[in-house]
PDB file of C-alpha atoms in Angstrom:
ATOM      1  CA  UNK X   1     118.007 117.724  74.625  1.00  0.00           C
ATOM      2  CA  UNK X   2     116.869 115.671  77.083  1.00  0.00           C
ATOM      3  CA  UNK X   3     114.284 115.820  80.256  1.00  0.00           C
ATOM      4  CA  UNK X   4     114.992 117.814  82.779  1.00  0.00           C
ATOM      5  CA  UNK X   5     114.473 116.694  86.586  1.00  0.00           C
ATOM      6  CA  UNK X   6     111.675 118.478  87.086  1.00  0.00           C
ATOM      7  CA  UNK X   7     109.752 116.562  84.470  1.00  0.00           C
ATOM      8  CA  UNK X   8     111.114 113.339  85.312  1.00  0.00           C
ATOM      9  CA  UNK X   9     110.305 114.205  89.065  1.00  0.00           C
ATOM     10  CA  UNK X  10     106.755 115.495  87.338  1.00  0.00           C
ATOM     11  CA  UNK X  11     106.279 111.785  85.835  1.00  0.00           C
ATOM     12  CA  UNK X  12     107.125 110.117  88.201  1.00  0.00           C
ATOM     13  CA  UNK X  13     104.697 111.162  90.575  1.00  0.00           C
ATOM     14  CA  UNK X  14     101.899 111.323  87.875  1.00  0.00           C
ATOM     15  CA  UNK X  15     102.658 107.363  87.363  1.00  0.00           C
ATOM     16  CA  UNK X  16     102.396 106.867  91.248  1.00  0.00           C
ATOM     17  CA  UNK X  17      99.239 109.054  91.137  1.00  0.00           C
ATOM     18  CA  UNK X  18      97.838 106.585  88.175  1.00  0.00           C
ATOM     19  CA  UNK X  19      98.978 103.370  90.002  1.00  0.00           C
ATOM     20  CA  UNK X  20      97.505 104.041  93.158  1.00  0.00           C
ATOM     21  CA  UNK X  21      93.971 104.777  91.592  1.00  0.00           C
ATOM     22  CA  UNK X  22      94.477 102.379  89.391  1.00  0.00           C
ATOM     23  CA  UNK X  23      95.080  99.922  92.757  1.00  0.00           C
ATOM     24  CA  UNK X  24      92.204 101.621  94.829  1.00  0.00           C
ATOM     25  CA  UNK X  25      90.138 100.712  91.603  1.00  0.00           C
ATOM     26  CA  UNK X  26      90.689  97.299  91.443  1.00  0.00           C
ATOM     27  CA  UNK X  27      90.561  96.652  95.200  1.00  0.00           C
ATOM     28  CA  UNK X  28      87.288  98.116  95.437  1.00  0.00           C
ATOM     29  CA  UNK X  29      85.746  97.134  91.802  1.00  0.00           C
ATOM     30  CA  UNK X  30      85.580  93.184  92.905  1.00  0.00           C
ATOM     31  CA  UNK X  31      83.231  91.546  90.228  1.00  0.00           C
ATOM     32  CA  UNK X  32      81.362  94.342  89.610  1.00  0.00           C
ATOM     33  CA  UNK X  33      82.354  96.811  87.164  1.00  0.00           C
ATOM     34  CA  UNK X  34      80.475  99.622  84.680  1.00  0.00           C
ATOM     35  CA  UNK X  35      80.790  99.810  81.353  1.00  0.00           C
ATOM     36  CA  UNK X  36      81.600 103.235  81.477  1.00  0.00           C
ATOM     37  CA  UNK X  37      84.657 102.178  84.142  1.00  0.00           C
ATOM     38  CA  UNK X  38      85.620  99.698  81.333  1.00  0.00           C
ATOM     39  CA  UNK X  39      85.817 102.693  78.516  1.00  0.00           C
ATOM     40  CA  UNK X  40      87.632 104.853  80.684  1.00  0.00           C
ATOM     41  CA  UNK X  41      90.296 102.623  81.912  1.00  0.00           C
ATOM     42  CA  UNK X  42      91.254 101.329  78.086  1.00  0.00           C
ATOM     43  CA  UNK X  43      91.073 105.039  77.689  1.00  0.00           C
ATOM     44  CA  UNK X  44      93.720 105.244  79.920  1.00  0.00           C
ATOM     45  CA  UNK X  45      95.819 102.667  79.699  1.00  0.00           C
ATOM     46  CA  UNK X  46      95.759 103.659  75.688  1.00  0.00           C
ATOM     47  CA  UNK X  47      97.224 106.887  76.426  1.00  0.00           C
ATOM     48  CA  UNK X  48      99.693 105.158  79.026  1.00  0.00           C
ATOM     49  CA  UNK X  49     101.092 103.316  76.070  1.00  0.00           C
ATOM     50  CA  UNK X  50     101.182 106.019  73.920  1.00  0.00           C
ATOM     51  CA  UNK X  51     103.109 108.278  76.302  1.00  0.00           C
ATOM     52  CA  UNK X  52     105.783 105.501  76.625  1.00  0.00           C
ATOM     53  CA  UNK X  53     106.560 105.457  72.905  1.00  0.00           C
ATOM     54  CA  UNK X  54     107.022 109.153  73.284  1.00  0.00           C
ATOM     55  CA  UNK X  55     109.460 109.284  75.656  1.00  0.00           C
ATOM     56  CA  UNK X  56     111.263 106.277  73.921  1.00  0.00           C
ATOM     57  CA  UNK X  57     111.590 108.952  70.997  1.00  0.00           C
ATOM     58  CA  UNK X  58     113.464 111.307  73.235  1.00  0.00           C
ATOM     59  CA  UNK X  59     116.269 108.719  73.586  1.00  0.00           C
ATOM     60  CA  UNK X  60     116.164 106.713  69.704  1.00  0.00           C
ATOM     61  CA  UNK X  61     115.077 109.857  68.021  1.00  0.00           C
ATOM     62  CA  UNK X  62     116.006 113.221  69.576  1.00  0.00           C
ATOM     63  CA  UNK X  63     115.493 115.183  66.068  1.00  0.00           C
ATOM     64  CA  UNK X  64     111.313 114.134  65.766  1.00  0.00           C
ATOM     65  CA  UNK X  65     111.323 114.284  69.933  1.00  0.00           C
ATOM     66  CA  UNK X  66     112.176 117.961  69.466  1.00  0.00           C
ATOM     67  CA  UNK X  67     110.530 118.898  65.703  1.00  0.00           C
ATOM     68  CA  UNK X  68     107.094 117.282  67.689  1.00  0.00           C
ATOM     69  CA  UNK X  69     107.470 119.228  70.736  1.00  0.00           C
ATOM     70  CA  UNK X  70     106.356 116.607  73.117  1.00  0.00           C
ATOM     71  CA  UNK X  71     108.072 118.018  76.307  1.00  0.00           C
ATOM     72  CA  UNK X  72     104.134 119.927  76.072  1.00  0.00           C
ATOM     73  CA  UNK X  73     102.763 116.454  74.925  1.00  0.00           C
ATOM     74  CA  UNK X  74     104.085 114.241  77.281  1.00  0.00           C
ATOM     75  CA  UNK X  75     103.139 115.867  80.539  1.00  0.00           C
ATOM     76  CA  UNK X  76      99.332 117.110  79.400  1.00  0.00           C
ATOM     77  CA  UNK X  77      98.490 113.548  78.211  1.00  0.00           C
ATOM     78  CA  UNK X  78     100.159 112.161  81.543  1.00  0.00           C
ATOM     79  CA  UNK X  79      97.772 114.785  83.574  1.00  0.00           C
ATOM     80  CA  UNK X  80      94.927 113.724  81.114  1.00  0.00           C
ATOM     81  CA  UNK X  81      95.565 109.458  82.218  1.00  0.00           C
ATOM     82  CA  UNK X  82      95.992 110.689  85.838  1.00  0.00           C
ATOM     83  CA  UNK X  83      92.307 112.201  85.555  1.00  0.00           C
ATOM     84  CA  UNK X  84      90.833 109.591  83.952  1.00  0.00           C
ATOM     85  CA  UNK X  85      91.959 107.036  86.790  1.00  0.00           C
ATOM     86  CA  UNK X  86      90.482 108.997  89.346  1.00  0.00           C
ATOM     87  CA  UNK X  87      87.249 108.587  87.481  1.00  0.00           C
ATOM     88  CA  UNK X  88      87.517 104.865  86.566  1.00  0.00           C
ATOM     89  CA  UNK X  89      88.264 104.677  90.557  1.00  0.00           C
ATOM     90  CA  UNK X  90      85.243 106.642  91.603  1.00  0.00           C
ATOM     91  CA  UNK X  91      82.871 104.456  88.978  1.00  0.00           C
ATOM     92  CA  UNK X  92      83.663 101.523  90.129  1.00  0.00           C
ATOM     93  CA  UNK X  93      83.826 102.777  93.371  1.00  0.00           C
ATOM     94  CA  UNK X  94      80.021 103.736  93.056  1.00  0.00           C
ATOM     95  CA  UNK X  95      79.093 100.697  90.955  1.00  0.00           C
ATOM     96  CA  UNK X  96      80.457  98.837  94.407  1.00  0.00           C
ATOM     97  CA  UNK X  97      79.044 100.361  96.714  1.00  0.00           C
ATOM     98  CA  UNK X  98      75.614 100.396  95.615  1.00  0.00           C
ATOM     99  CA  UNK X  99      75.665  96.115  95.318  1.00  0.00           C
ATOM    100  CA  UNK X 100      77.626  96.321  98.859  1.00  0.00           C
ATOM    101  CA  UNK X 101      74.675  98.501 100.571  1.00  0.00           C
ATOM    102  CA  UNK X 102      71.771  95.841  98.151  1.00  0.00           C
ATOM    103  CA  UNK X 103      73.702  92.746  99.825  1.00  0.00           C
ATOM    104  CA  UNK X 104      74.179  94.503 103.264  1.00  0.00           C
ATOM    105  CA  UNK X 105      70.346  95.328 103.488  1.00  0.00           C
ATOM    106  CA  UNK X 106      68.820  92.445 102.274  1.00  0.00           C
ATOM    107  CA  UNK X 107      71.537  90.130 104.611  1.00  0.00           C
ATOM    108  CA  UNK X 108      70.532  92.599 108.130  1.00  0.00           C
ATOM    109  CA  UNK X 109      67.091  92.696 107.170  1.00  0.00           C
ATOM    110  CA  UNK X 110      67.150  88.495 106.702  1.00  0.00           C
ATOM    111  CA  UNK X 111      68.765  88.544 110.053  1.00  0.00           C
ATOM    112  CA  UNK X 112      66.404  90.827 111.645  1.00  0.00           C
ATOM    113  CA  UNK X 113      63.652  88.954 110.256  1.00  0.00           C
ATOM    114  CA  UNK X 114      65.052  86.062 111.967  1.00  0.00           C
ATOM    115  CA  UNK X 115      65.944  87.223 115.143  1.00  0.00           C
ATOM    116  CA  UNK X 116      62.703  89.361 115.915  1.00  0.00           C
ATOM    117  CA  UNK X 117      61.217  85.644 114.628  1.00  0.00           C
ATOM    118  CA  UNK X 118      63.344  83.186 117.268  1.00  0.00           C
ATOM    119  CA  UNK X 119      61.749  86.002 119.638  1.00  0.00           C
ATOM    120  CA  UNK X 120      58.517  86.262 119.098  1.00  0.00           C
TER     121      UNK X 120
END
């Protein structure tokens, strides 16, 4: 049977959706990372993998591509990884930003400390 374009089109922008979190979530993560972040993007990348195989099964095995039904499948578990990388973005995201402002207030109030110091 085969995909149509409207699913492949469909894919491919859920797989640019997923990379770009998944970019965005590195980029901001640094060293810091939650657990939770950690669950999520195995999570992920498990269901990633899994959608692969499927779609290999639409060319090596069009009779169980069909008898499974995975044209419904394929793009619900492909929505599902695209939601799950906009959270494992946002939590490490968070994580992130709470040791940036920690860092950023102790280092201004250290300088503060010494400049109001040199001055008075």
């Amino acid at each position: 049977m085969g995909l149509s374009s409207e699913i492949t089109t469909m894919y491919v922008v859920m797989i640019l959706l997923i990379t770009i979190f998944d970019y965005y979530g590195q980029m901001f993560r640094g060293k810091y990372s939650s657990f939770s972040a950690g669950i999520v993007g195995k999570t992920k990348t498990t269901i990633k993998f899994i959608v692969i195989y499927m779609l290999s099964l639409d060319m090596r095995y069009q009779e169980i591509y069909d008898a499974l039904d995975l044209n419904f499948y394929i793009p619900l578990l492909l929505f599902s990884a695209t939601l799950l990388s906009g959270v494992s973005m946002a939590l490490k995201t968070k994580l992130y930003n709470e040791h940036m402002k920690t860092y950023l207030g102790g280092f201004i109030k250290k300088y503060l400390e010494e400049y109001f110091n040199d001055k008075g």
